[in-house]
PDB file of C-alpha atoms in Angstrom:
ATOM      1  CA  MET T1010     -23.602  66.925  -6.802  1.00 59.00           C
ATOM      2  CA  SER T1011     -26.350  64.842  -5.194  1.00 72.00           C
ATOM      3  CA  PHE T1012     -28.730  62.591  -7.106  1.00 80.00           C
ATOM      4  CA  ASN T1013     -32.490  62.403  -6.754  1.00 81.00           C
ATOM      5  CA  HIS T1014     -34.503  59.219  -6.382  1.00 79.00           C
ATOM      6  CA  SER T1015     -35.083  58.614 -10.108  1.00 79.00           C
ATOM      7  CA  GLN T1016     -31.408  59.261 -10.916  1.00 85.00           C
ATOM      8  CA  ILE T1017     -30.302  56.756  -8.269  1.00 86.00           C
ATOM      9  CA  ALA T1018     -32.757  54.177  -9.639  1.00 84.00           C
ATOM     10  CA  PHE T1019     -31.357  54.771 -13.132  1.00 85.00           C
ATOM     11  CA  LEU T1020     -27.756  54.267 -11.959  1.00 87.00           C
ATOM     12  CA  ARG T1021     -28.642  51.124 -10.026  1.00 87.00           C
ATOM     13  CA  HIS T1022     -30.323  49.590 -13.036  1.00 87.00           C
ATOM     14  CA  LEU T1023     -27.425  50.451 -15.294  1.00 87.00           C
ATOM     15  CA  ALA T1024     -24.828  49.251 -12.758  1.00 87.00           C
ATOM     16  CA  SER T1025     -26.411  45.802 -12.685  1.00 85.00           C
ATOM     17  CA  ARG T1026     -25.933  45.203 -16.432  1.00 81.00           C
ATOM     18  CA  SER T1027     -22.893  44.757 -18.663  1.00 72.00           C
ATOM     19  CA  ALA T1028     -24.727  46.156 -21.682  1.00 75.00           C
ATOM     20  CA  ALA T1029     -28.096  47.840 -22.040  1.00 78.00           C
ATOM     21  CA  GLU T1030     -30.300  49.956 -24.248  1.00 80.00           C
ATOM     22  CA  LYS T1031     -32.616  52.572 -22.743  1.00 78.00           C
ATOM     23  CA  SER T1032     -35.178  54.988 -24.040  1.00 79.00           C
ATOM     24  CA  ALA T1033     -34.328  58.657 -23.731  1.00 81.00           C
ATOM     25  CA  SER T1034     -35.348  60.048 -20.330  1.00 85.00           C
ATOM     26  CA  GLN T1035     -34.432  62.955 -18.111  1.00 85.00           C
ATOM     27  CA  ALA T1036     -32.062  60.726 -16.135  1.00 85.00           C
ATOM     28  CA  ALA T1037     -30.467  59.268 -19.280  1.00 87.00           C
ATOM     29  CA  GLU T1038     -30.013  62.756 -20.714  1.00 87.00           C
ATOM     30  CA  PHE T1039     -28.602  64.056 -17.421  1.00 87.00           C
ATOM     31  CA  PHE T1040     -25.951  61.345 -17.116  1.00 86.00           C
ATOM     32  CA  HIS T1041     -25.054  61.538 -20.799  1.00 85.00           C
ATOM     33  CA  VAL T1042     -24.474  65.305 -20.628  1.00 83.00           C
ATOM     34  CA  HIS T1043     -22.842  65.549 -17.187  1.00 83.00           C
ATOM     35  CA  HIS T1044     -21.056  62.213 -16.846  1.00 84.00           C
ATOM     36  CA  GLY T1045     -20.625  60.953 -20.393  1.00 85.00           C
ATOM     37  CA  LEU T1046     -22.693  57.835 -19.877  1.00 88.00           C
ATOM     38  CA  GLY T1047     -24.051  56.081 -22.975  1.00 87.00           C
ATOM     39  CA  ARG T1048     -24.065  56.601 -26.681  1.00 89.00           C
ATOM     40  CA  ARG T1049     -27.034  58.388 -28.197  1.00 85.00           C
ATOM     41  CA  ALA T1050     -28.820  56.643 -31.063  1.00 83.00           C
ATOM     42  CA  GLY T1051     -31.896  58.569 -32.102  1.00 80.00           C
ATOM     43  CA  SER T1052     -34.398  58.432 -29.255  1.00 80.00           C
ATOM     44  CA  ARG T1053     -32.423  55.795 -27.350  1.00 85.00           C
ATOM     45  CA  PHE T1054     -29.149  55.388 -25.509  1.00 87.00           C
ATOM     46  CA  HIS T1055     -26.808  52.397 -25.770  1.00 88.00           C
ATOM     47  CA  TYR T1056     -24.663  51.422 -22.786  1.00 87.00           C
ATOM     48  CA  GLU T1057     -21.661  49.116 -22.471  1.00 88.00           C
ATOM     49  CA  GLU T1058     -19.768  47.553 -19.561  1.00 88.00           C
ATOM     50  CA  SER T1059     -17.640  50.673 -19.186  1.00 85.00           C
ATOM     51  CA  ASP T1060     -20.846  52.684 -18.609  1.00 85.00           C
ATOM     52  CA  ALA T1061     -22.019  50.150 -16.017  1.00 86.00           C
ATOM     53  CA  ALA T1062     -18.658  50.397 -14.247  1.00 85.00           C
ATOM     54  CA  ARG T1063     -18.929  54.179 -14.274  1.00 86.00           C
ATOM     55  CA  ALA T1064     -22.443  53.975 -12.798  1.00 85.00           C
ATOM     56  CA  ARG T1065     -21.165  51.752  -9.985  1.00 86.00           C
ATOM     57  CA  LEU T1066     -18.402  54.238  -9.269  1.00 83.00           C
ATOM     58  CA  LEU T1067     -20.828  57.169  -9.171  1.00 86.00           C
ATOM     59  CA  LEU T1068     -22.913  55.325  -6.589  1.00 85.00           C
ATOM     60  CA  ALA T1069     -19.915  54.243  -4.526  1.00 83.00           C
ATOM     61  CA  ASN T1070     -18.490  57.755  -4.417  1.00 79.00           C
ATOM     62  CA  ARG T1071     -21.714  58.907  -2.780  1.00 79.00           C
ATOM     63  CA  ASN T1072     -21.998  55.975  -0.374  1.00 80.00           C
ATOM     64  CA  ILE T1073     -25.177  54.779  -2.067  1.00 84.00           C
ATOM     65  CA  ALA T1074     -25.814  51.033  -2.022  1.00 83.00           C
ATOM     66  CA  LEU T1075     -25.853  49.261  -5.379  1.00 81.00           C
ATOM     67  CA  THR T1076     -29.213  47.709  -4.613  1.00 76.00           C
ATOM     68  CA  PRO T1077     -32.193  49.151  -2.708  1.00 67.00           C
ATOM     69  CA  PRO T1078     -32.824  47.670   0.747  1.00 57.00           C
ATOM     70  CA  ASP T1079     -35.089  44.633   1.056  1.00 48.00           C
ATOM     71  CA  GLN T1080     -37.079  46.338   3.797  1.00 46.00           C
ATOM     72  CA  ALA T1081     -37.605  49.789   5.213  1.00 48.00           C
ATOM     73  CA  LEU T1082     -34.740  51.331   7.147  1.00 47.00           C
ATOM     74  CA  ARG T1083     -34.512  53.507  10.205  1.00 49.00           C
ATOM     75  CA  ARG T1084     -33.443  57.061   9.391  1.00 46.00           C
ATOM     76  CA  SER T1085     -30.054  56.477  11.009  1.00 46.00           C
ATOM     77  CA  GLU T1086     -29.464  53.628   8.537  1.00 43.00           C
ATOM     78  CA  ALA T1087     -30.982  55.372   5.544  1.00 45.00           C
ATOM     79  CA  SER T1088     -28.023  57.654   4.905  1.00 46.00           C
ATOM     80  CA  LEU T1089     -25.944  54.595   4.030  1.00 44.00           C
ATOM     81  CA  ASN T1090     -28.499  53.679   1.419  1.00 47.00           C
ATOM     82  CA  ASN T1091     -29.305  57.117   0.036  1.00 49.00           C
ATOM     83  CA  PRO T1092     -27.752  60.128   1.754  1.00 47.00           C
ATOM     84  CA  THR T1093     -29.615  62.601  -0.460  1.00 45.00           C
ATOM     85  CA  GLN T1094     -33.051  61.186   0.373  1.00 46.00           C
ATOM     86  CA  GLU T1095     -32.799  60.502   4.071  1.00 44.00           C
ATOM     87  CA  LYS T1096     -36.546  60.139   4.621  1.00 46.00           C
ATOM     88  CA  SER T1097     -37.311  58.189   1.459  1.00 44.00           C
ATOM     89  CA  GLY T1098     -38.139  54.570   2.205  1.00 44.00           C
ATOM     90  CA  THR T1099     -37.405  54.925   5.896  1.00 42.00           C
ATOM     91  CA  LEU T1100     -39.490  53.658   8.772  1.00 43.00           C
ATOM     92  CA  ALA T1101     -41.616  56.115  10.723  1.00 53.00           C
ATOM     93  CA  PRO T1102     -39.867  57.068  13.986  1.00 56.00           C
ATOM     94  CA  HIS T1103     -42.542  55.308  16.064  1.00 59.00           C
ATOM     95  CA  HIS T1104     -43.093  52.325  13.771  1.00 71.00           C
ATOM     96  CA  ASP T1105     -42.263  49.807  16.544  1.00 81.00           C
ATOM     97  CA  SER T1106     -42.951  51.984  19.582  1.00 91.00           C
ATOM     98  CA  VAL T1107     -45.398  51.570  22.415  1.00 95.00           C
ATOM     99  CA  ALA T1108     -46.278  53.916  25.268  1.00 95.00           C
ATOM    100  CA  VAL T1109     -46.101  52.450  28.775  1.00 97.00           C
ATOM    101  CA  LYS T1110     -46.061  53.617  32.370  1.00 97.00           C
ATOM    102  CA  THR T1111     -46.152  52.108  35.826  1.00 97.00           C
ATOM    103  CA  ALA T1112     -49.749  52.273  36.990  1.00 97.00           C
ATOM    104  CA  HIS T1113     -48.928  50.757  40.370  1.00 96.00           C
ATOM    105  CA  GLY T1114     -46.015  49.172  42.180  1.00 96.00           C
ATOM    106  CA  ARG T1115     -42.609  48.749  40.617  1.00 95.00           C
ATOM    107  CA  CYS T1116     -42.291  47.897  36.939  1.00 95.00           C
ATOM    108  CA  SER T1117     -38.705  47.861  35.731  1.00 94.00           C
ATOM    109  CA  LEU T1118     -36.576  47.375  32.642  1.00 92.00           C
ATOM    110  CA  ASP T1119     -33.004  46.180  33.225  1.00 89.00           C
ATOM    111  CA  GLY T1120     -33.201  47.451  36.792  1.00 88.00           C
ATOM    112  CA  ASP T1121     -34.511  50.925  35.833  1.00 92.00           C
ATOM    113  CA  LEU T1122     -37.998  51.871  37.007  1.00 94.00           C
ATOM    114  CA  VAL T1123     -40.576  52.614  34.333  1.00 96.00           C
ATOM    115  CA  ALA T1124     -42.148  56.098  34.580  1.00 94.00           C
ATOM    116  CA  THR T1125     -45.118  56.581  36.888  1.00 94.00           C
ATOM    117  CA  HIS T1126     -46.000  60.126  35.756  1.00 92.00           C
ATOM    118  CA  GLY T1127     -46.505  61.002  32.122  1.00 92.00           C
ATOM    119  CA  TYR T1128     -45.434  57.984  30.128  1.00 95.00           C
ATOM    120  CA  GLN T1129     -42.440  56.352  28.491  1.00 94.00           C
ATOM    121  CA  VAL T1130     -42.114  55.348  24.826  1.00 94.00           C
ATOM    122  CA  LEU T1131     -40.240  52.069  24.339  1.00 94.00           C
ATOM    123  CA  THR T1132     -39.578  49.863  21.367  1.00 92.00           C
ATOM    124  CA  LEU T1133     -41.606  46.685  21.140  1.00 91.00           C
ATOM    125  CA  GLU T1134     -38.512  44.689  22.077  1.00 91.00           C
ATOM    126  CA  GLN T1135     -37.786  46.841  25.135  1.00 93.00           C
ATOM    127  CA  ALA T1136     -41.403  46.801  26.298  1.00 94.00           C
ATOM    128  CA  SER T1137     -41.479  43.021  26.070  1.00 93.00           C
ATOM    129  CA  LEU T1138     -38.765  42.875  28.764  1.00 94.00           C
ATOM    130  CA  VAL T1139     -40.441  45.104  31.364  1.00 95.00           C
ATOM    131  CA  GLU T1140     -41.115  43.203  34.581  1.00 96.00           C
ATOM    132  CA  ALA T1141     -44.735  43.342  35.764  1.00 96.00           C
ATOM    133  CA  ASP T1142     -47.489  41.248  37.342  1.00 96.00           C
ATOM    134  CA  VAL T1143     -50.347  42.595  35.227  1.00 97.00           C
ATOM    135  CA  LEU T1144     -50.868  44.511  31.974  1.00 97.00           C
ATOM    136  CA  LEU T1145     -53.432  47.322  32.039  1.00 98.00           C
ATOM    137  CA  VAL T1146     -54.593  48.443  28.591  1.00 98.00           C
ATOM    138  CA  VAL T1147     -55.891  52.032  28.487  1.00 96.00           C
ATOM    139  CA  GLU T1148     -57.987  53.201  25.555  1.00 94.00           C
ATOM    140  CA  ASN T1149     -57.493  56.981  25.512  1.00 93.00           C
ATOM    141  CA  LEU T1150     -54.208  58.868  25.646  1.00 93.00           C
ATOM    142  CA  GLU T1151     -55.407  61.637  27.959  1.00 91.00           C
ATOM    143  CA  SER T1152     -56.596  59.111  30.542  1.00 92.00           C
ATOM    144  CA  PHE T1153     -53.387  57.155  30.091  1.00 95.00           C
ATOM    145  CA  ARG T1154     -51.200  60.227  30.641  1.00 92.00           C
ATOM    146  CA  PHE T1155     -52.914  61.107  33.909  1.00 91.00           C
ATOM    147  CA  LEU T1156     -53.833  57.636  35.100  1.00 92.00           C
ATOM    148  CA  GLU T1157     -52.641  58.435  38.616  1.00 88.00           C
ATOM    149  CA  ARG T1158     -55.516  60.877  39.183  1.00 86.00           C
ATOM    150  CA  ASN T1159     -58.005  57.974  39.146  1.00 87.00           C
ATOM    151  CA  ARG T1160     -58.188  57.396  42.891  1.00 86.00           C
ATOM    152  CA  TRP T1161     -60.967  54.825  42.476  1.00 90.00           C
ATOM    153  CA  LEU T1162     -58.752  52.381  40.591  1.00 92.00           C
ATOM    154  CA  ASP T1163     -57.958  49.257  42.610  1.00 92.00           C
ATOM    155  CA  PHE T1164     -54.660  47.702  41.591  1.00 96.00           C
ATOM    156  CA  GLN T1165     -54.872  44.913  44.170  1.00 95.00           C
ATOM    157  CA  GLY T1166     -51.317  45.582  45.363  1.00 95.00           C
ATOM    158  CA  LYS T1167     -49.804  44.302  42.100  1.00 96.00           C
ATOM    159  CA  ASP T1168     -47.044  45.671  39.873  1.00 97.00           C
ATOM    160  CA  VAL T1169     -49.199  46.946  37.020  1.00 97.00           C
ATOM    161  CA  LEU T1170     -47.758  48.024  33.674  1.00 98.00           C
ATOM    162  CA  ALA T1171     -50.157  50.330  31.814  1.00 98.00           C
ATOM    163  CA  ILE T1172     -50.071  50.197  28.014  1.00 97.00           C
ATOM    164  CA  PHE T1173     -51.655  52.805  25.763  1.00 96.00           C
ATOM    165  CA  ARG T1174     -53.845  51.027  23.215  1.00 94.00           C
ATOM    166  CA  GLY T1175     -52.619  53.292  20.402  1.00 90.00           C
ATOM    167  CA  ASP T1176     -53.567  56.027  17.945  1.00 86.00           C
ATOM    168  CA  ASN T1177     -52.363  57.318  14.574  1.00 81.00           C
ATOM    169  CA  VAL T1178     -48.812  57.854  15.887  1.00 83.00           C
ATOM    170  CA  LEU T1179     -48.263  55.075  18.402  1.00 87.00           C
ATOM    171  CA  LYS T1180     -49.903  52.296  16.448  1.00 88.00           C
ATOM    172  CA  THR T1181     -52.527  50.000  17.941  1.00 91.00           C
ATOM    173  CA  ASN T1182     -51.136  46.950  16.162  1.00 91.00           C
ATOM    174  CA  VAL T1183     -47.798  47.367  17.968  1.00 93.00           C
ATOM    175  CA  ALA T1184     -49.489  47.579  21.370  1.00 95.00           C
ATOM    176  CA  MET T1185     -51.610  44.536  20.524  1.00 95.00           C
ATOM    177  CA  LYS T1186     -48.519  42.614  19.433  1.00 93.00           C
ATOM    178  CA  LEU T1187     -46.846  43.401  22.748  1.00 95.00           C
ATOM    179  CA  ILE T1188     -49.874  42.210  24.712  1.00 95.00           C
ATOM    180  CA  ALA T1189     -50.182  39.045  22.638  1.00 94.00           C
ATOM    181  CA  GLN T1190     -46.570  38.000  23.107  1.00 93.00           C
ATOM    182  CA  ARG T1191     -46.556  38.499  26.881  1.00 93.00           C
ATOM    183  CA  THR T1192     -48.186  36.134  29.357  1.00 94.00           C
ATOM    184  CA  GLU T1193     -49.486  38.285  32.233  1.00 95.00           C
ATOM    185  CA  PRO T1194     -53.208  38.706  32.983  1.00 96.00           C
ATOM    186  CA  VAL T1195     -54.742  41.675  31.159  1.00 97.00           C
ATOM    187  CA  TRP T1196     -56.950  44.362  32.674  1.00 98.00           C
ATOM    188  CA  ALA T1197     -58.839  46.887  30.547  1.00 97.00           C
ATOM    189  CA  TYR T1198     -59.671  50.529  31.238  1.00 96.00           C
ATOM    190  CA  PHE T1199     -61.831  51.660  28.319  1.00 95.00           C
ATOM    191  CA  ASP T1200     -64.786  53.950  27.664  1.00 94.00           C
ATOM    192  CA  PHE T1201     -68.014  52.569  29.080  1.00 94.00           C
ATOM    193  CA  ASP T1202     -69.800  52.251  25.763  1.00 94.00           C
ATOM    194  CA  PRO T1203     -70.394  49.519  23.154  1.00 94.00           C
ATOM    195  CA  ALA T1204     -67.097  50.218  21.360  1.00 94.00           C
ATOM    196  CA  GLY T1205     -65.093  50.170  24.576  1.00 94.00           C
ATOM    197  CA  MET T1206     -66.728  46.942  25.665  1.00 93.00           C
ATOM    198  CA  GLY T1207     -66.221  45.386  22.238  1.00 94.00           C
ATOM    199  CA  MET T1208     -62.559  46.324  22.031  1.00 94.00           C
ATOM    200  CA  ALA T1209     -61.933  45.060  25.556  1.00 94.00           C
ATOM    201  CA  SER T1210     -63.544  41.748  24.619  1.00 93.00           C
ATOM    202  CA  GLY T1211     -60.877  41.285  21.935  1.00 93.00           C
ATOM    203  CA  LEU T1212     -57.983  41.444  24.392  1.00 94.00           C
ATOM    204  CA  PRO T1213     -56.200  38.171  25.193  1.00 94.00           C
ATOM    205  CA  ARG T1214     -56.159  36.841  28.768  1.00 95.00           C
ATOM    206  CA  LEU T1215     -58.718  39.449  29.864  1.00 96.00           C
ATOM    207  CA  GLU T1216     -59.165  39.217  33.632  1.00 96.00           C
ATOM    208  CA  ARG T1217     -60.801  42.498  34.697  1.00 95.00           C
ATOM    209  CA  LEU T1218     -62.648  45.537  33.405  1.00 95.00           C
ATOM    210  CA  LEU T1219     -61.689  48.587  35.439  1.00 95.00           C
ATOM    211  CA  LEU T1220     -64.809  50.675  35.997  1.00 94.00           C
ATOM    212  CA  PRO T1221     -66.067  52.699  38.960  1.00 91.00           C
ATOM    213  CA  GLU T1222     -68.482  51.102  41.412  1.00 91.00           C
ATOM    214  CA  ASP T1223     -71.975  50.801  39.970  1.00 91.00           C
ATOM    215  CA  ASP T1224     -73.525  53.717  41.890  1.00 91.00           C
ATOM    216  CA  ALA T1225     -70.699  56.083  40.941  1.00 91.00           C
ATOM    217  CA  LEU T1226     -70.744  54.844  37.352  1.00 91.00           C
ATOM    218  CA  PHE T1227     -74.518  55.332  37.010  1.00 91.00           C
ATOM    219  CA  SER T1228     -74.389  58.771  38.602  1.00 92.00           C
ATOM    220  CA  ALA T1229     -71.566  59.957  36.353  1.00 91.00           C
ATOM    221  CA  ALA T1230     -73.248  58.532  33.242  1.00 92.00           C
ATOM    222  CA  ARG T1231     -76.522  60.300  34.009  1.00 92.00           C
ATOM    223  CA  ARG T1232     -74.745  63.594  34.642  1.00 91.00           C
ATOM    224  CA  ALA T1233     -72.757  63.384  31.403  1.00 90.00           C
ATOM    225  CA  ASN T1234     -75.848  62.148  29.482  1.00 93.00           C
ATOM    226  CA  GLN T1235     -73.788  60.806  26.580  1.00 92.00           C
ATOM    227  CA  VAL T1236     -76.693  59.113  24.823  1.00 92.00           C
ATOM    228  CA  HIS T1237     -74.867  59.207  21.487  1.00 91.00           C
ATOM    229  CA  LEU T1238     -72.050  56.995  22.741  1.00 89.00           C
ATOM    230  CA  TYR T1239     -74.551  54.221  23.255  1.00 90.00           C
ATOM    231  CA  ALA T1240     -76.920  54.803  20.335  1.00 91.00           C
ATOM    232  CA  ASP T1241     -74.281  55.436  17.654  1.00 91.00           C
ATOM    233  CA  GLN T1242     -72.230  52.336  18.454  1.00 92.00           C
ATOM    234  CA  LEU T1243     -74.886  49.758  19.227  1.00 92.00           C
ATOM    235  CA  ASP T1244     -75.405  48.454  15.694  1.00 91.00           C
ATOM    236  CA  GLN T1245     -71.694  47.812  15.164  1.00 92.00           C
ATOM    237  CA  TRP T1246     -70.747  46.362  18.531  1.00 93.00           C
ATOM    238  CA  GLY T1247     -74.029  44.972  19.809  1.00 91.00           C
ATOM    239  CA  PRO T1248     -73.840  41.647  17.895  1.00 91.00           C
ATOM    240  CA  ILE T1249     -70.304  41.051  19.179  1.00 90.00           C
ATOM    241  CA  MET T1250     -71.289  41.632  22.768  1.00 92.00           C
ATOM    242  CA  GLN T1251     -74.518  39.642  22.524  1.00 89.00           C
ATOM    243  CA  SER T1252     -72.463  36.532  21.854  1.00 88.00           C
ATOM    244  CA  GLU T1253     -70.070  37.221  24.751  1.00 89.00           C
ATOM    245  CA  GLU T1254     -70.180  34.585  27.500  1.00 90.00           C
ATOM    246  CA  ARG T1255     -67.522  35.784  29.946  1.00 91.00           C
ATOM    247  CA  PRO T1256     -69.141  36.920  33.225  1.00 92.00           C
ATOM    248  CA  ILE T1257     -67.083  40.115  33.606  1.00 90.00           C
ATOM    249  CA  LEU T1258     -68.229  41.271  30.180  1.00 94.00           C
ATOM    250  CA  LYS T1259     -71.814  39.996  30.340  1.00 93.00           C
ATOM    251  CA  ARG T1260     -72.435  41.824  33.602  1.00 93.00           C
ATOM    252  CA  HIS T1261     -71.247  45.206  32.396  1.00 93.00           C
ATOM    253  CA  TRP T1262     -72.929  44.779  29.022  1.00 94.00           C
ATOM    254  CA  LYS T1263     -76.211  44.282  30.863  1.00 94.00           C
ATOM    255  CA  LEU T1264     -75.575  47.425  32.925  1.00 93.00           C
ATOM    256  CA  LEU T1265     -74.811  49.408  29.782  1.00 93.00           C
ATOM    257  CA  ASN T1266     -78.013  48.231  28.091  1.00 93.00           C
ATOM    258  CA  ASN T1267     -80.056  49.101  31.163  1.00 92.00           C
ATOM    259  CA  LEU T1268     -78.582  52.599  31.261  1.00 91.00           C
ATOM    260  CA  LYS T1269     -78.629  53.197  27.507  1.00 94.00           C
ATOM    261  CA  LEU T1270     -75.970  55.801  28.170  1.00 92.00           C
ATOM    262  CA  GLY T1271     -72.257  55.699  27.487  1.00 92.00           C
ATOM    263  CA  LEU T1272     -69.521  57.299  29.563  1.00 93.00           C
ATOM    264  CA  ALA T1273     -66.200  58.453  28.144  1.00 91.00           C
ATOM    265  CA  GLN T1274     -63.056  57.914  30.174  1.00 89.00           C
ATOM    266  CA  GLU T1275     -62.475  61.593  30.878  1.00 87.00           C
ATOM    267  CA  HIS T1276     -65.688  61.599  32.957  1.00 89.00           C
ATOM    268  CA  MET T1277     -64.478  58.592  34.926  1.00 89.00           C
ATOM    269  CA  ASP T1278     -61.092  60.181  35.578  1.00 82.00           C
ATOM    270  CA  SER T1279     -62.616  62.740  37.923  1.00 75.00           C
ATOM    271  CA  ILE T1280     -64.661  60.291  40.007  1.00 75.00           C
ATOM    272  CA  VAL T1281     -63.547  60.249  43.638  1.00 62.00           C
TER     273      VAL T1281
END
């Protein structure tokens, strides 16, 4: 017979004491009826060392740890803690994962080449060991997945490791941690809008913004006519960008304000 979460908590509490008194509860009633634990006294149960020893044995027989883990476990470890509640208290499968791909050149991990098509999901520790000259942070997953179709991108002959900035599955904070703990120059490929500019400005060691040449950028922006990308984000990101002093950001911020149009990455992806 397996135990649920509240029953395991009850046994753990009892196992840690030589004598105890507990109010009547479903768990107390269950273990009194089915395993003879405790002595009923009105609305309460009294427990002695023999009951605590029995509780420890019940846990041990089911390979359940006497104490809950200090931190969340991977699912593969969770069965040692609570085989009946494998997902309870476990880490999400992608809790420390980051999506990467080789944007250009040869990026490798322990001699194995990192994917150039699609992308590869690595742990934070693995991704920190990938050999590369430059880190390219890409805002949107669709653009990241098909980065190779952007023929206008100039990688300057370098080994460029592309990193997906993150979403609700592959978390942004993990990608940002990876970028922060590495030392390579950082390039940014983001939407051409106030939010994209603002997020790029927050990247450490920022060296380049990857955007099409001005004429192609202006032409694509006017065709797409994404006025809302500019107007809806200006109040939030405008003050951040107004205080920006780095030339690569100031120049493109001026262009964006002159256009008063944003351009999402999917419209840049098709520029020849």
